[in-house]
Amino acid sequence: MVSADIGILRNRIDQASLDYSYARKRFDRAEAEYIAAKLDIQRKTEIKEQLTEHLCTIIQQNELRKAKKLEELMQQLDVEADEETLELEVEVERLLHEQEVESRRPVVRLERPFQPAEESVTLECAKENKKCQEQAVSPKVDEQCGNSSSIPFLSPHCPNQEGNDISAALAT
């Protein structure tokens, strides 16, 4: 019986050794897979971080480019606005100078030898009214004002200009 018990024990020991070997192989495979998975996740994490950094760099460069372009456009607008302001100032200076020259110029009365004094005054007023109408209709005045629906410029030299503007508007 002792030899039978020894045989049974040996069979159990052999079976346990086989089970142990099989379990050890499974463990080694699982450990190798775990290490491989851990290395794989580390590599993929590094790649993800690099791509994220690259994306952030691209976004930052794009924002810098946009900011630079916006700054250039703002400078262009400032320059254009300055140029327009300068042009308007020059035009205003010119108009003021012309107005000053005209106000200094003595009024010359053109009288015909047989024409009464009242007719010469009427002729002079008619010429001034015509001149005022031409100034009111001038596109340069509208251009300076910014739009054509603005209030017309009333010249101190043209007392009947408002009435003339209305009659000129009705005529067209």
CSV table of C-alpha atoms in Angstrom, one decimal:
chain,number,residue,atom,x,y,z
A,1,MET,CA,0.0,0.0,0.0
A,2,VAL,CA,2.8,2.3,0.7
A,3,SER,CA,4.0,1.8,-2.9
A,4,ALA,CA,0.5,2.5,-4.2
A,5,ASP,CA,0.3,5.7,-2.1
A,6,ILE,CA,3.7,6.7,-3.4
A,7,GLY,CA,2.6,6.2,-7.0
A,8,ILE,CA,-0.5,8.2,-6.4
A,9,LEU,CA,1.5,11.0,-4.8
A,10,ARG,CA,4.0,11.0,-7.6
A,11,ASN,CA,1.1,11.3,-10.1
A,12,ARG,CA,-0.3,14.2,-8.2
A,13,ILE,CA,3.1,15.8,-7.9
A,14,ASP,CA,3.6,15.4,-11.7
A,15,GLN,CA,0.1,16.8,-12.3
A,16,ALA,CA,0.8,19.8,-10.0
A,17,SER,CA,4.1,20.4,-11.7
A,18,LEU,CA,2.4,20.4,-15.1
A,19,ASP,CA,-0.3,22.8,-13.8
A,20,TYR,CA,2.4,25.0,-12.3
A,21,SER,CA,4.3,25.0,-15.6
A,22,TYR,CA,1.1,25.9,-17.5
A,23,ALA,CA,0.2,28.6,-15.0
A,24,ARG,CA,3.8,30.0,-15.1
A,25,LYS,CA,3.7,30.1,-18.9
A,26,ARG,CA,0.4,32.0,-18.8
A,27,PHE,CA,1.8,34.4,-16.2
A,28,ASP,CA,4.9,35.0,-18.2
A,29,ARG,CA,2.8,35.7,-21.3
A,30,ALA,CA,0.5,38.0,-19.4
A,31,GLU,CA,3.5,39.8,-17.9
A,32,ALA,CA,5.0,40.2,-21.3
A,33,GLU,CA,1.7,41.4,-22.7
A,34,TYR,CA,1.4,43.8,-19.8
A,35,ILE,CA,4.9,45.2,-20.3
A,36,ALA,CA,4.3,45.5,-24.1
A,37,ALA,CA,1.0,47.2,-23.4
A,38,LYS,CA,2.6,49.6,-20.9
A,39,LEU,CA,5.4,50.4,-23.4
A,40,ASP,CA,2.7,50.9,-26.2
A,41,ILE,CA,0.7,53.2,-24.0
A,42,GLN,CA,3.8,55.2,-23.1
A,43,ARG,CA,4.7,55.6,-26.8
A,44,LYS,CA,1.2,56.6,-27.8
A,45,THR,CA,1.1,59.1,-24.9
A,46,GLU,CA,4.3,60.7,-26.1
A,47,ILE,CA,3.0,60.8,-29.7
A,48,LYS,CA,-0.3,62.4,-28.4
A,49,GLU,CA,1.7,65.0,-26.4
A,50,GLN,CA,3.9,65.8,-29.4
A,51,LEU,CA,0.9,66.2,-31.7
A,52,THR,CA,-0.8,68.4,-29.1
A,53,GLU,CA,2.2,70.6,-28.8
A,54,HIS,CA,2.5,70.8,-32.6
A,55,LEU,CA,-1.2,71.8,-32.8
A,56,CYS,CA,-0.7,74.4,-30.1
A,57,THR,CA,2.3,75.8,-32.0
A,58,ILE,CA,0.3,75.9,-35.2
A,59,ILE,CA,-2.6,77.7,-33.5
A,60,GLN,CA,-0.2,80.1,-31.8
A,61,GLN,CA,1.5,80.9,-35.1
A,62,ASN,CA,-1.9,81.3,-36.8
A,63,GLU,CA,-3.0,83.7,-34.1
A,64,LEU,CA,0.2,85.7,-34.4
A,65,ARG,CA,-0.2,85.8,-38.2
A,66,LYS,CA,-3.8,87.0,-37.7
A,67,ALA,CA,-2.7,89.6,-35.2
A,68,LYS,CA,0.0,90.9,-37.5
A,69,LYS,CA,-2.4,91.1,-40.4
A,70,LEU,CA,-4.9,92.9,-38.3
A,71,GLU,CA,-2.3,95.3,-37.1
A,72,GLU,CA,-1.2,95.9,-40.8
A,73,LEU,CA,-4.8,96.5,-41.8
A,74,MET,CA,-5.4,98.9,-38.9
A,75,GLN,CA,-2.2,100.8,-39.9
A,76,GLN,CA,-3.5,100.9,-43.5
A,77,LEU,CA,-6.8,102.3,-42.3
A,78,ASP,CA,-5.0,104.9,-40.2
A,79,VAL,CA,-2.9,105.9,-43.1
A,80,GLU,CA,-5.9,106.0,-45.5
A,81,ALA,CA,-7.9,108.0,-42.9
A,82,ASP,CA,-4.9,110.4,-42.4
A,83,GLU,CA,-4.7,110.8,-46.2
A,84,GLU,CA,-8.4,111.5,-46.5
A,85,THR,CA,-8.2,113.9,-43.6
A,86,LEU,CA,-5.3,115.6,-45.3
A,87,GLU,CA,-7.1,115.8,-48.6
A,88,LEU,CA,-10.2,117.3,-46.9
A,89,GLU,CA,-8.0,119.8,-45.0
A,90,VAL,CA,-6.3,120.9,-48.2
A,91,GLU,CA,-9.7,121.2,-50.0
A,92,VAL,CA,-11.1,123.2,-47.1
A,93,GLU,CA,-8.0,125.4,-47.1
A,94,ARG,CA,-8.4,126.0,-50.8
A,95,LEU,CA,-12.1,126.8,-50.5
A,96,LEU,CA,-11.4,129.2,-47.6
A,97,HIS,CA,-8.6,130.9,-49.5
A,98,GLU,CA,-10.9,131.3,-52.6
A,99,GLN,CA,-13.7,132.6,-50.4
A,100,GLU,CA,-11.2,135.0,-48.7
A,101,VAL,CA,-9.9,136.2,-52.1
A,102,GLU,CA,-13.5,136.7,-53.3
A,103,SER,CA,-14.5,138.6,-50.2
A,104,ARG,CA,-11.5,141.0,-50.6
A,105,ARG,CA,-12.2,141.6,-54.3
A,106,PRO,CA,-14.2,144.8,-54.8
A,107,VAL,CA,-17.6,144.5,-56.3
A,108,VAL,CA,-17.4,145.7,-59.9
A,109,ARG,CA,-20.7,147.0,-61.1
A,110,LEU,CA,-21.3,146.6,-64.8
A,111,GLU,CA,-23.5,149.4,-65.8
A,112,ARG,CA,-24.6,150.1,-69.3
A,113,PRO,CA,-24.7,153.8,-70.1
A,114,PHE,CA,-28.5,154.0,-70.5
A,115,GLN,CA,-29.3,151.5,-67.8
A,116,PRO,CA,-30.9,152.7,-64.5
A,117,ALA,CA,-29.2,152.0,-61.2
A,118,GLU,CA,-31.9,149.5,-60.1
A,119,GLU,CA,-31.3,147.4,-63.2
A,120,SER,CA,-27.5,147.2,-62.5
A,121,VAL,CA,-28.2,146.0,-58.9
A,122,THR,CA,-30.6,143.5,-60.2
A,123,LEU,CA,-28.1,142.3,-62.8
A,124,GLU,CA,-25.4,142.0,-60.1
A,125,CYS,CA,-27.8,140.0,-57.8
A,126,ALA,CA,-28.7,137.7,-60.7
A,127,LYS,CA,-25.0,137.0,-61.3
A,128,GLU,CA,-24.4,136.3,-57.7
A,129,ASN,CA,-27.4,134.0,-57.5
A,130,LYS,CA,-26.2,132.1,-60.6
A,131,LYS,CA,-22.8,131.7,-59.0
A,132,CYS,CA,-24.3,130.5,-55.7
A,133,GLN,CA,-26.4,128.0,-57.6
A,134,GLU,CA,-23.4,126.6,-59.4
A,135,GLN,CA,-21.6,126.2,-56.0
A,136,ALA,CA,-24.6,124.5,-54.4
A,137,VAL,CA,-24.9,122.0,-57.3
A,138,SER,CA,-21.2,121.4,-57.5
A,139,PRO,CA,-20.3,117.7,-56.8
A,140,LYS,CA,-17.3,118.7,-54.8
A,141,VAL,CA,-19.4,120.2,-52.1
A,142,ASP,CA,-21.5,117.0,-51.9
A,143,GLU,CA,-18.3,115.0,-51.9
A,144,GLN,CA,-16.9,117.0,-48.9
A,145,CYS,CA,-20.1,116.6,-47.0
A,146,GLY,CA,-20.0,112.9,-47.3
A,147,ASN,CA,-23.4,112.4,-48.9
A,148,SER,CA,-25.8,114.2,-51.2
A,149,SER,CA,-28.7,114.4,-48.6
A,150,SER,CA,-26.8,116.7,-46.3
A,151,ILE,CA,-27.9,120.3,-45.7
A,152,PRO,CA,-26.6,122.6,-48.5
A,153,PHE,CA,-23.9,125.1,-47.7
A,154,LEU,CA,-25.3,128.6,-47.5
A,155,SER,CA,-22.9,131.2,-48.5
A,156,PRO,CA,-23.0,134.7,-46.9
A,157,HIS,CA,-22.5,136.2,-50.4
A,158,CYS,CA,-25.7,134.5,-51.6
A,159,PRO,CA,-28.7,135.7,-49.6
A,160,ASN,CA,-31.3,134.2,-51.9
A,161,GLN,CA,-29.5,130.8,-52.1
A,162,GLU,CA,-32.1,128.8,-50.2
A,163,GLY,CA,-34.9,129.9,-52.5
A,164,ASN,CA,-32.6,129.3,-55.5
A,165,ASP,CA,-31.8,125.8,-54.3
A,166,ILE,CA,-35.5,125.0,-54.1
A,167,SER,CA,-36.2,126.5,-57.5
A,168,ALA,CA,-33.2,124.6,-58.9
A,169,ALA,CA,-34.5,121.4,-57.4
A,170,LEU,CA,-37.9,121.9,-58.9
A,171,ALA,CA,-36.4,122.7,-62.3
A,172,THR,CA,-34.6,119.3,-62.4
